[in-house]
Tab-separated table of C-alpha atoms and ligand atoms in Angstrom:
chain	number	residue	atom	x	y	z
R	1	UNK	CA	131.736	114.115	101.893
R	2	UNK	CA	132.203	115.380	97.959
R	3	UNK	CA	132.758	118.472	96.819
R	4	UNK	CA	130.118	119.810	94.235
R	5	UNK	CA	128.292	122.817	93.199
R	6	UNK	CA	127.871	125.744	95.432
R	7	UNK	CA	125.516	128.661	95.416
R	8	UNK	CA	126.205	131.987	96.864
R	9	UNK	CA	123.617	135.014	98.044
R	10	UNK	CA	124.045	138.026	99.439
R	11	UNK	CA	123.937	136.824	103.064
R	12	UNK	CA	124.272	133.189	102.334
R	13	UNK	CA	126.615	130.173	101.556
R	14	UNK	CA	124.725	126.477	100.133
R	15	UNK	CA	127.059	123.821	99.848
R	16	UNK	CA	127.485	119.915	100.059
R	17	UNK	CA	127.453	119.218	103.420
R	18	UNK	CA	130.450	118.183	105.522
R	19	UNK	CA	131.073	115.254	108.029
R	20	UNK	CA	130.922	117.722	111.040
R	21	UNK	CA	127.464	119.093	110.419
R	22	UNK	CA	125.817	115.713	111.530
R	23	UNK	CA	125.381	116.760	114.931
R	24	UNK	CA	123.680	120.130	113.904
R	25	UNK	CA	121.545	118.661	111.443
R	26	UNK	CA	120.627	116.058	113.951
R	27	UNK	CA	119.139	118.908	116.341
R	28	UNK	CA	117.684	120.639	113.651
R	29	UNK	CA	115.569	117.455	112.892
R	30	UNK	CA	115.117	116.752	116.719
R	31	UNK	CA	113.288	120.439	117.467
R	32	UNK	CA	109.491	119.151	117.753
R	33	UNK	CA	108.654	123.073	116.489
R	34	UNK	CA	110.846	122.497	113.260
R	35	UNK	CA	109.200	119.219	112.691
R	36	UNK	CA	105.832	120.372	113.544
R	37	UNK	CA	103.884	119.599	110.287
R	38	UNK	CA	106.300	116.099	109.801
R	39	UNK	CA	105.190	112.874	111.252
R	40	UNK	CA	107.676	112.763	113.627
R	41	UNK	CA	111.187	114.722	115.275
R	42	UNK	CA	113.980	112.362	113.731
R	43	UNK	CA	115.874	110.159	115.578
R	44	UNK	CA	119.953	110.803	114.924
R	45	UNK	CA	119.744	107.389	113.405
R	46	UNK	CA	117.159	108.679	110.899
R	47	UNK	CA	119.122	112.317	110.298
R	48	UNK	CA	122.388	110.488	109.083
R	49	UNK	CA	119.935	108.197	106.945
R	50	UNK	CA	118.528	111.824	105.612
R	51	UNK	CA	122.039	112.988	105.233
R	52	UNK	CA	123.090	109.717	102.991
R	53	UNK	CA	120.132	110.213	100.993
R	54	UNK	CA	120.980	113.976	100.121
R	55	UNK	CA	124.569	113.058	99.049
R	56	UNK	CA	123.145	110.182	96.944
R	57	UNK	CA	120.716	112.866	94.840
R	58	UNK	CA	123.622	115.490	94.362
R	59	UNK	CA	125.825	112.644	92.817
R	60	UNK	CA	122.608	111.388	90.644
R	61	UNK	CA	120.970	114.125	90.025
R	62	UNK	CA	123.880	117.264	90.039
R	63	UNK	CA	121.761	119.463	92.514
R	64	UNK	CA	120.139	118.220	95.925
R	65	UNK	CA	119.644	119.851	99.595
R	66	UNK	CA	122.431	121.909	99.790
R	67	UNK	CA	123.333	122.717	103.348
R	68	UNK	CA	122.949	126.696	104.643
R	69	UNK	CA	125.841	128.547	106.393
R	70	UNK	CA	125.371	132.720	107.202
R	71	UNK	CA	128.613	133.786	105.163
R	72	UNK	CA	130.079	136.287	107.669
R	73	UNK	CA	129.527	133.907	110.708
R	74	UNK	CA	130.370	130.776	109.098
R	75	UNK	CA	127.219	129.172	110.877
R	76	UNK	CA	125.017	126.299	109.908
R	77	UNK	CA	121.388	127.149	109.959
R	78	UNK	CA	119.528	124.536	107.819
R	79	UNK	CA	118.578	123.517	104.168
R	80	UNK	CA	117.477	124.394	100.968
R	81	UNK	CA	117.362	122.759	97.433
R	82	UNK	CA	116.198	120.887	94.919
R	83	UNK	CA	115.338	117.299	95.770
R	84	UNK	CA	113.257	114.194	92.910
R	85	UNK	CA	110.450	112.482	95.427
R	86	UNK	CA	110.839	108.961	95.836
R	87	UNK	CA	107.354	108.230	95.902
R	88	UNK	CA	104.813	108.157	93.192
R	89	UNK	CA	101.764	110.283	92.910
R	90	UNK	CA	100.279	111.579	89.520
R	91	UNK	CA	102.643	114.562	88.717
R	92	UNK	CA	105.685	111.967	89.269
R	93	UNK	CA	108.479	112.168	88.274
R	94	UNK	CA	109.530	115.798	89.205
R	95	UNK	CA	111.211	118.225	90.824
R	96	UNK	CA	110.626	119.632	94.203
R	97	UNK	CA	112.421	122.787	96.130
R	98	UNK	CA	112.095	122.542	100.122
R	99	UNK	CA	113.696	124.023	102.519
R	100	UNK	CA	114.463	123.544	106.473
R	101	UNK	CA	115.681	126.174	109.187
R	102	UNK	CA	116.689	126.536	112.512
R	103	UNK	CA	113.747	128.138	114.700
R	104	UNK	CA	115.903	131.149	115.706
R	105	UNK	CA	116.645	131.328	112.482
R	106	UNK	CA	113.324	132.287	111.544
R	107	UNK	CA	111.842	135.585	109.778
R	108	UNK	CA	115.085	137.131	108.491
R	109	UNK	CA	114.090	136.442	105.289
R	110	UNK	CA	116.810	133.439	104.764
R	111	UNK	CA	114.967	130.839	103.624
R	112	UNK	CA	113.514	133.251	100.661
R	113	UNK	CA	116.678	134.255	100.108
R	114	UNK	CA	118.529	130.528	99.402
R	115	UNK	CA	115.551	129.743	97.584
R	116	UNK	CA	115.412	132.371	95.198
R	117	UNK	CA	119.282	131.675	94.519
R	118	UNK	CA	118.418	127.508	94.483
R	119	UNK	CA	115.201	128.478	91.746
R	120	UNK	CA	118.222	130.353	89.507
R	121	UNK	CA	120.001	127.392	89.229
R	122	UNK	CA	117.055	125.249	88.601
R	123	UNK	CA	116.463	126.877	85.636
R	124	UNK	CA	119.858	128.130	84.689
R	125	UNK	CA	122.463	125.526	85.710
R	126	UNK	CA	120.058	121.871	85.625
R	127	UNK	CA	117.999	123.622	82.714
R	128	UNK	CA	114.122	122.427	84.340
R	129	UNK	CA	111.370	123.397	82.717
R	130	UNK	CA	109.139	123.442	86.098
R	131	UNK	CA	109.938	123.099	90.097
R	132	UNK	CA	107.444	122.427	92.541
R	133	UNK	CA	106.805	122.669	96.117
R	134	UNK	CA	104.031	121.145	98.392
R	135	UNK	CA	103.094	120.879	102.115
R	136	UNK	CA	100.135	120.308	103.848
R	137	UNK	CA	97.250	123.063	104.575
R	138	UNK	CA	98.817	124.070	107.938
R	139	UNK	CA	102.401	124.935	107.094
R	140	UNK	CA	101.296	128.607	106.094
R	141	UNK	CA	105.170	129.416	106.643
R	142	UNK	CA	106.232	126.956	103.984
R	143	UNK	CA	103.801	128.806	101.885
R	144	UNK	CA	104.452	131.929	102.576
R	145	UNK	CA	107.670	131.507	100.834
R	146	UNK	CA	106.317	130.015	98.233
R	147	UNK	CA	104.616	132.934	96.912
R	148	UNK	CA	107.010	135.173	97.931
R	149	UNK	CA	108.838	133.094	95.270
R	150	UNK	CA	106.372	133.857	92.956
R	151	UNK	CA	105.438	130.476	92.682
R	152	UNK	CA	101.875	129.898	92.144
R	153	UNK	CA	99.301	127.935	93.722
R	154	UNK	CA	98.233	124.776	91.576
R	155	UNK	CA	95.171	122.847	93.210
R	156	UNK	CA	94.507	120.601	90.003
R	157	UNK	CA	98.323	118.613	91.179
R	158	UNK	CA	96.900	118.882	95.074
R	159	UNK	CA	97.468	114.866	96.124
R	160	UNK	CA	97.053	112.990	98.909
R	161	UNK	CA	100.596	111.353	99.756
R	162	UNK	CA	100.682	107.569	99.400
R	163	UNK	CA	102.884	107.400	102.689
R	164	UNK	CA	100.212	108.509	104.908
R	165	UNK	CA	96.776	106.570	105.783
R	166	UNK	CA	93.588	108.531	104.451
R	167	UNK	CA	92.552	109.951	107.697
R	168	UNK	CA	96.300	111.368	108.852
R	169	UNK	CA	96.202	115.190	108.828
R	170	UNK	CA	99.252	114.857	106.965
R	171	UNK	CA	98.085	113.470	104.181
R	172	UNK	CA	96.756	115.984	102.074
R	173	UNK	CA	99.363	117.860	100.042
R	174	UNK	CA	98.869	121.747	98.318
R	175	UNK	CA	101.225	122.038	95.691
R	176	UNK	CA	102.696	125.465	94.003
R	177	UNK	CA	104.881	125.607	90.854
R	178	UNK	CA	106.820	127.957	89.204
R	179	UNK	CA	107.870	127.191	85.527
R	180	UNK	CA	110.942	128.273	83.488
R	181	UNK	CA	109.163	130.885	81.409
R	182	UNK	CA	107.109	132.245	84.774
R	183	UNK	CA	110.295	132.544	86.499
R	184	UNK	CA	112.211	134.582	83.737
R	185	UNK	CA	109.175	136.961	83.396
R	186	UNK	CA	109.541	137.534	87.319
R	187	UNK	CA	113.348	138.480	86.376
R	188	UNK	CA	112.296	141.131	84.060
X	201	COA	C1	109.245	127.246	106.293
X	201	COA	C2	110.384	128.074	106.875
X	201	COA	C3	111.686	127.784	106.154
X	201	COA	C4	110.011	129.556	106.726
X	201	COA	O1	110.961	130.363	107.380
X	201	COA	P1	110.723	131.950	107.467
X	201	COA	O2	111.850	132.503	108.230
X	201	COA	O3	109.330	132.198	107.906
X	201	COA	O4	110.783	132.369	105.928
X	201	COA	P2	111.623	133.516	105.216
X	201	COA	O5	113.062	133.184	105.269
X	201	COA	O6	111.030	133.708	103.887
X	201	COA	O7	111.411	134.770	106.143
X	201	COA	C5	110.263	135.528	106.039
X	201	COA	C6	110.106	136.335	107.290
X	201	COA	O8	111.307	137.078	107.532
X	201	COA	C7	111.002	138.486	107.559
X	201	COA	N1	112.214	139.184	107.074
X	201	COA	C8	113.094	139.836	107.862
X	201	COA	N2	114.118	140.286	107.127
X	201	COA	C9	113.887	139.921	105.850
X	201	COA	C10	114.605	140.106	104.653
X	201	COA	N3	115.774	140.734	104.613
X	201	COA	N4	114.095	139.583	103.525
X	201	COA	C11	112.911	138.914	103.537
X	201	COA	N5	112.184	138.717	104.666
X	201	COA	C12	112.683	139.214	105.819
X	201	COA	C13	109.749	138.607	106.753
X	201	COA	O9	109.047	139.773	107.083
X	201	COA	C14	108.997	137.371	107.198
X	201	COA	O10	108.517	137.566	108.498
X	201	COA	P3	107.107	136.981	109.006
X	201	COA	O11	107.310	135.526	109.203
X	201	COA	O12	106.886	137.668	110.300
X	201	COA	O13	106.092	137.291	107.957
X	201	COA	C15	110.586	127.754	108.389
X	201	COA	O14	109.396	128.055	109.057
X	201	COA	C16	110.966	126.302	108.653
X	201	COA	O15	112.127	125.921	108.545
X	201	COA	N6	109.948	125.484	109.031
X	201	COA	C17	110.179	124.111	109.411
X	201	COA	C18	110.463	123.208	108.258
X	201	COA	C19	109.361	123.178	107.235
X	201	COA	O16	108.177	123.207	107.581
X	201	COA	N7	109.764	123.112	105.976
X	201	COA	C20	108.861	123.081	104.857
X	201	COA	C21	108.277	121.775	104.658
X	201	COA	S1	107.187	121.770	103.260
């Protein structure tokens, strides 16, 4: 797979992903506790599917869902970037930063940690004026590190997401955004 932009942090490594991390990313998407607030584990079919998609935004777009190694171990451990939504809702089209980790990967402050370093070069490298992030009510983790990004809660773009049927608990999305000039006055 291509070479592209990389993004370094004190304990981390994001960069393009690599032929060899299909397996990995294929367990990482099978873990029903990962996956919890998804509609379903993914199949490996489905993961490589995921995988092509990534690639396709970083050649489009510049920036995508970088893959996450710990530097000193060299060791995969999940994702986080910038991604544009292929559906449509009302704040379409935008920007999004998620983020996916390994469950024993959990609550060592990584995924804060990639995200504050993928937010940087939101604003600094693909010049955005806003990112956003949304999940449903239940992922309180997701949110978590949301506002531990300093991003702020935003119910007026809440939305219901058109690829869910009205009554599937996963349809209602909270959203949180951070824009440019918030996220320089965090930097002091
Ligand atoms: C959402 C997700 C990435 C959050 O992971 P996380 O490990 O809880 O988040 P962080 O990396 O910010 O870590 C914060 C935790 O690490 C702890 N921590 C330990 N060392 C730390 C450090 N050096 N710096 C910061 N936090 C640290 C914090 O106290 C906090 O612990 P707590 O969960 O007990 O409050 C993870 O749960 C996940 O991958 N979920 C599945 C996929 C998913 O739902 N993605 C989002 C879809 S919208």
């Amino acid at each position: 797979m291509a070479s592209g932009p990389t993004v370094e942090t004190e304990r981390l490594i994001l960069r393009r992903w690599r032929e060899r991390d299909r397996d990995e990313f294929a367990a990482l998407n099978a873990d029903p506790e990962v996956m919890e607030h998804f509609p379903n584990v993914l199949s490996t079919e489905e993961s490589d599917q995921m995988l092509r998609r990534i690639d396709r935004q970083f050649e489009e777009f510049g920036f995508g869902l970088w893959a996450v190694d710990i530097k000193w171990a060299k060791k995969f451990i999940g994702f986080c970037g910038l991604a544009v939504p292929t559906f449509q809702t009302h704040f379409t089209p935008a920007v999004e930063i998620g983020w996916r980790f390994a469950k024993d990967q959990w609550g060592s402050g990584y995924a804060t940690e990639a995200a504050k370093a993928v937010l940087d070069f939101g604003f600094e490298q693909a010049e955005l004026e806003q990112i956003l992030s949304w999940t449903i009510p239940a992922n309180q983790r997701s949110q978590r590190v949301m506002e531990r990004l300093g991003m702020i809660r935003t119910p007026d773009l809440d939305f219901d997401h058109p690829r869910f049927l009205h009554d599937d608990r996963l349809r209602r999305h909270v959203v949180y955004r951070i824009t440019r000039e918030q996220w320089a006055a965090d930097r002091g």
